[in-house]
Short mmCIF file of C-alpha atoms in Angstrom, two decimals:
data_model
loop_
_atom_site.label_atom_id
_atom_site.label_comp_id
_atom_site.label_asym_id
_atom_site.label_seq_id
_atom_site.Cartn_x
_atom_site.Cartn_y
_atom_site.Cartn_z
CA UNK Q 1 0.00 0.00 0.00
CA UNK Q 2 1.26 3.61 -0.65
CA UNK Q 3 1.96 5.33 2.41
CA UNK Q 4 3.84 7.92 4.51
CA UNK Q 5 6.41 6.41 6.60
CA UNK Q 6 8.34 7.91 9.86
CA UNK Q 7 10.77 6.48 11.53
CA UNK Q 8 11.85 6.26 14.31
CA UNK Q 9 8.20 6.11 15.89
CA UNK Q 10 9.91 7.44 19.26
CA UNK Q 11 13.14 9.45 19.47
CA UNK Q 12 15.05 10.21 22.99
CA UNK Q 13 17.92 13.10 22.98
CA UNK Q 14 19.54 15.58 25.00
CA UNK Q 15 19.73 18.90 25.33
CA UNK Q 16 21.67 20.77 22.75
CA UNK Q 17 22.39 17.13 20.75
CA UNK Q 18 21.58 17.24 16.98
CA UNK Q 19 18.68 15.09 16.09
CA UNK Q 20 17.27 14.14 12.56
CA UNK Q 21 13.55 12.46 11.70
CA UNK Q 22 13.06 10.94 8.70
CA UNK Q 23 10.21 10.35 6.29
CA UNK Q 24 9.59 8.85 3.28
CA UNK Q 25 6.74 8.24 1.10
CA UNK Q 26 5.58 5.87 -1.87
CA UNK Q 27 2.87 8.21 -2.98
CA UNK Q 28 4.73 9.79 -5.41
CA UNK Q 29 3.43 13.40 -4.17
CA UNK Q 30 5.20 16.74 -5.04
CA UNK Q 31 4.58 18.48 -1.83
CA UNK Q 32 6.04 17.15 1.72
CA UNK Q 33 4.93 18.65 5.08
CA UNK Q 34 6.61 18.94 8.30
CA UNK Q 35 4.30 19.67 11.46
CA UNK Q 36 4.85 20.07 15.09
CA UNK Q 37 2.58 19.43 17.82
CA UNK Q 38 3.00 20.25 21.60
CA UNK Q 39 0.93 18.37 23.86
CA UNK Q 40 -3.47 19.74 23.56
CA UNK Q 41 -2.55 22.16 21.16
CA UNK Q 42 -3.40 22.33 16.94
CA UNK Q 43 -1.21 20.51 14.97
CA UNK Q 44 0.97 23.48 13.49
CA UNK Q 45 3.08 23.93 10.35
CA UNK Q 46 6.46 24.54 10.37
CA UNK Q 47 7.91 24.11 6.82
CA UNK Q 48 7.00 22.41 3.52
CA UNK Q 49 8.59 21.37 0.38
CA UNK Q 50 6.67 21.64 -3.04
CA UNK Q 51 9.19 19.93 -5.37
CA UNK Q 52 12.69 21.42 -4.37
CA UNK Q 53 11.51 24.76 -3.43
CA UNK Q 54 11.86 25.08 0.33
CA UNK Q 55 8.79 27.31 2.61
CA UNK Q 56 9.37 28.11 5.80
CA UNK Q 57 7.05 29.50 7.75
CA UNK Q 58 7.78 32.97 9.13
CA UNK Q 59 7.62 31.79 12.84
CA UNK Q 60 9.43 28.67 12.41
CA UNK Q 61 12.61 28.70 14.91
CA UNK Q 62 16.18 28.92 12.75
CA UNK Q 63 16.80 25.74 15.16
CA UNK Q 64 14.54 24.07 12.53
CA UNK Q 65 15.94 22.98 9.31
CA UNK Q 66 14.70 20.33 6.68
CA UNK Q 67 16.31 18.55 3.53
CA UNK Q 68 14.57 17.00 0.70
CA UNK Q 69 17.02 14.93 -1.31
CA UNK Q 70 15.12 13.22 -3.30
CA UNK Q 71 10.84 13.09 -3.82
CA UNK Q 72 10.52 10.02 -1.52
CA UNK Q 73 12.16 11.24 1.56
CA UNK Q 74 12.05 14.43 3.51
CA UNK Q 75 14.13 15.11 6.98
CA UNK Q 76 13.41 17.23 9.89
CA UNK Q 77 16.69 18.12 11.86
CA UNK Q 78 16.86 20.14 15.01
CA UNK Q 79 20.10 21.38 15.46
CA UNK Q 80 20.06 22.27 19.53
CA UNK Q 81 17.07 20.68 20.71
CA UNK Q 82 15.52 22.32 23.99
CA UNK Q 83 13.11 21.02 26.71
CA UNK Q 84 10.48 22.87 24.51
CA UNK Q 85 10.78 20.90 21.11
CA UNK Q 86 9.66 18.06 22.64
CA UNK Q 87 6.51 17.92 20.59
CA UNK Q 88 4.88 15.12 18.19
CA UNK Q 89 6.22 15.45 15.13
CA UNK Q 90 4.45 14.70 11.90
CA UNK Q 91 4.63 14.60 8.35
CA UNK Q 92 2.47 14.52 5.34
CA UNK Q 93 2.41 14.34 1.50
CA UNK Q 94 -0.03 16.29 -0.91
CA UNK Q 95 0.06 15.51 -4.87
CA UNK Q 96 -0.22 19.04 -5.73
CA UNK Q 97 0.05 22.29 -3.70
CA UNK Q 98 -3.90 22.56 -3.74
CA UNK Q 99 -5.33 22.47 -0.57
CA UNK Q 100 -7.13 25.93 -1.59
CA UNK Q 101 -8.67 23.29 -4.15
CA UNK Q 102 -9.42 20.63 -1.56
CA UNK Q 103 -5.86 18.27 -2.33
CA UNK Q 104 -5.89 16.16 0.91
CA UNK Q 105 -2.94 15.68 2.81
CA UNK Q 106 -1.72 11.92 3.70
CA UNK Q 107 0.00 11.85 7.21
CA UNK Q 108 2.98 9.66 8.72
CA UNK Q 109 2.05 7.92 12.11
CA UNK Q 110 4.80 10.85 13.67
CA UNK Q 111 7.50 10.89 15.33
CA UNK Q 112 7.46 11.66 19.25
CA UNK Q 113 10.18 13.23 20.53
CA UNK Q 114 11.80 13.21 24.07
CA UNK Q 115 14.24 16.24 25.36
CA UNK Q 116 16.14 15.15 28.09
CA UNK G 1 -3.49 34.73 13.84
CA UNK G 2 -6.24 32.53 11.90
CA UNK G 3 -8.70 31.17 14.51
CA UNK G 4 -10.12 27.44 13.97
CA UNK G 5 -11.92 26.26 17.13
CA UNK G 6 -13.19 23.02 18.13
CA UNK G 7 -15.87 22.19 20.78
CA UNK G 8 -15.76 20.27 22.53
CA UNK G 9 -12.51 19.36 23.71
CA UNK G 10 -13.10 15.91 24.72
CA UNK G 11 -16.33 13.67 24.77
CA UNK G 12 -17.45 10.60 26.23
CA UNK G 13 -20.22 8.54 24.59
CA UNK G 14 -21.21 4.84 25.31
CA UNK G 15 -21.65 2.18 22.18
CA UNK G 16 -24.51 3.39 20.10
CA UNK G 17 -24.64 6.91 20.97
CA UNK G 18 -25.19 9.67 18.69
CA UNK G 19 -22.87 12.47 18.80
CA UNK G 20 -21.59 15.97 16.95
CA UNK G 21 -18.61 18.14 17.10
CA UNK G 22 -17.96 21.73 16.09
CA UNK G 23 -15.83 23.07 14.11
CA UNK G 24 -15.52 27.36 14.04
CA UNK G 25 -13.42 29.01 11.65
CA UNK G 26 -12.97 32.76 9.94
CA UNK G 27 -15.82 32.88 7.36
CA UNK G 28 -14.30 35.46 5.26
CA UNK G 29 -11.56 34.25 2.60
CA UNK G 30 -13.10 30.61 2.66
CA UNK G 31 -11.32 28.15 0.47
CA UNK G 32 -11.68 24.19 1.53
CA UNK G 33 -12.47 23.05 5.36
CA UNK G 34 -11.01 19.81 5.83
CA UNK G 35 -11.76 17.16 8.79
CA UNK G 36 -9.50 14.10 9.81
CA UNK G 37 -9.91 11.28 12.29
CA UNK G 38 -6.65 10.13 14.56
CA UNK G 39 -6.46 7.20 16.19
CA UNK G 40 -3.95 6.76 18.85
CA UNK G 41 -0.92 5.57 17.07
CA UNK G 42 -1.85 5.66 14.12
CA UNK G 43 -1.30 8.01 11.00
CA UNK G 44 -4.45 11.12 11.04
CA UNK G 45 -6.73 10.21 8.29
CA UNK G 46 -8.99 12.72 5.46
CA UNK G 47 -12.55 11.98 6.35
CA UNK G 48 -13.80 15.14 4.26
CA UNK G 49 -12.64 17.91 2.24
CA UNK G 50 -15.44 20.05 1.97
CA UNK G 51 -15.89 23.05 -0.58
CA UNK G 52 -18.99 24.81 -0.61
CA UNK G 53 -21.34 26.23 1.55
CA UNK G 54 -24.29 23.73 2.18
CA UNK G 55 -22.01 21.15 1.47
CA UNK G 56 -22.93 17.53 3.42
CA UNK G 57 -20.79 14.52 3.27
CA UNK G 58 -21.23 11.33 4.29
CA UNK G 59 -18.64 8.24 4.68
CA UNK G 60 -20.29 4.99 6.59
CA UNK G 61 -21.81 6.40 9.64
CA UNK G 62 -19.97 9.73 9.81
CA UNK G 63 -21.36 12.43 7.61
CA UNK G 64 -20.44 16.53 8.08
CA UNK G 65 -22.27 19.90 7.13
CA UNK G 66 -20.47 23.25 6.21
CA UNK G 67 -21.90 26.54 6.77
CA UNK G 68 -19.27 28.80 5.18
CA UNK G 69 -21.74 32.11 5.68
CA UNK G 70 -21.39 31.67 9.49
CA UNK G 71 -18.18 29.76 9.92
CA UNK G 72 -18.54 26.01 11.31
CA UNK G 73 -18.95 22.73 10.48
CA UNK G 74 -20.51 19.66 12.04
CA UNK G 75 -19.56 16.74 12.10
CA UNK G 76 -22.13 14.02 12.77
CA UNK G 77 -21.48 10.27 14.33
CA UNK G 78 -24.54 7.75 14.20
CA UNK G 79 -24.58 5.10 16.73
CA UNK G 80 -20.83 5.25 17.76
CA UNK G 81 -18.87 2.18 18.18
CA UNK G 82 -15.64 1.75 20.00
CA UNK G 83 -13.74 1.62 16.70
CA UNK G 84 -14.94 5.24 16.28
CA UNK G 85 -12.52 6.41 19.52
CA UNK G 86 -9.62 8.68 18.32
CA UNK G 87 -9.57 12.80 17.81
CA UNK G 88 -11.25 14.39 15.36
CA UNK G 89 -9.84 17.46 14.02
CA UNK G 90 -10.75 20.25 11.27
CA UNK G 91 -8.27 22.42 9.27
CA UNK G 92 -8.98 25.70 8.03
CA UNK G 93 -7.31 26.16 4.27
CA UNK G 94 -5.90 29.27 3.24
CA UNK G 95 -2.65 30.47 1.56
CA UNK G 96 -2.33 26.89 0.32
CA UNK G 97 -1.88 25.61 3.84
CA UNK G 98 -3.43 24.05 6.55
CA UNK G 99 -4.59 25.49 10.06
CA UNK G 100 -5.96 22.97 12.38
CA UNK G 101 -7.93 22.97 15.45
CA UNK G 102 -7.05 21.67 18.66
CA UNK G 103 -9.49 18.66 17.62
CA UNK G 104 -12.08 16.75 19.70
CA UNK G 105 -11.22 13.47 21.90
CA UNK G 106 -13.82 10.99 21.14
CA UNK G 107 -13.77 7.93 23.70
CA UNK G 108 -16.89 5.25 22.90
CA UNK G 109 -17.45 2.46 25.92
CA UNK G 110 -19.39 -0.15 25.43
#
């Protein structure tokens, strides 16, 4: 089946240590998402890809970078992770950057991550 | 900041229940309302995009209305069954993105 795919499902690190999530997807889709969401609150976006052209959004921490080598995989890194990134961490595919049109988004399981 | 409010926060319901959610959002600049359904550890799902105003969907027992004039959308559950336990959220579309509500935490017992 065609699907979004994050690994690792649960990610520990430390304060200040480098960490990288990955996901990949067999869908084929242009457009890659990366979202982050803190415990009861709104799932919200931080960056997405539509082909090779990188969006940030404007309140997106610099701590917060992404590479898209190819159009299966996508990775989120955080350079100096604090106490305050620990968050879910998800991300999803569109085919086209059309959600004003109604393109759904397909969404990985996530990625939690721990800051110790 | 782009408001999109769901009500209410959690529910409880016992197998065969009827229940509705809310969904709020800004009703000027209205492009697509989407809702998904996430079930603890697993991947959020697309339940409904919905377009126009009026619009009502239906998949299985789940069906949703949109009122794009007022800002909200419902979204319906007949006879709930434990499968149907997970959060429910709605995204608000606009600059080709995707702003999401805090969703709604449904828990069915039999």
């Amino acid at each position: 089946d065609a699907m979004v795919i994050q690994n690792p499902r649960y990610q520990v690190t430390q304060f200040g240590k480098p960490v990288t999530l990955s996901c990949s997807q067999t869908l084929n889709h242009n457009v890659m998402y990366w979202y982050q969401q803190k415990s009861s609150q709104a799932p919200k976006l931080l960056f997405h890809y539509y082909d090779k052209d990188f969006n940030n959004e404007a309140d997106t921490p610099d701590n917060f970078q992404s590479r898209r080598p190819n159009t299966s995989f996508c990775f989120l890194d955080i350079r100096s992770p604090g106490l305050g990134d620990a968050a879910m961490y998800l991300c999803a595919t569109s085919r086209d950057r059309g959600p004003a049109a109604g393109e759904t988004q397909y969404f990985g399981p996530g990625t939690r991550l721990l800051v110790l | 900041i782009l408001n999109v409010e769901q009500s209410p926060q959690s529910l409880h319901v016992q197998e065969g229940d009827s229940t509705n959610f809310t969904c709020s959002f800004p009703s000027s600049n209205f492009y697509a309302l989407h809702w998904y359904r996430w079930e603890t550890a697993k991947s959020p799902e697309a339940l409904f995009v919905m377009t126009l105003n009026g619009d009502e969907k239906k998949k299985g027992r789940i069906s949703a209305t949109l009122n794009t004039k007022e800002g909200y959308s419902y979204l319906y559950i007949k006879g709930s069954q434990p499968e149907d336990s997970a959060t429910y959220l709605c995204a608000f579309v606009t600059a080709s993105k995707l702003t999401f509500g805090t969703g709604t935490r449904l828990q069915v017992t039999l």
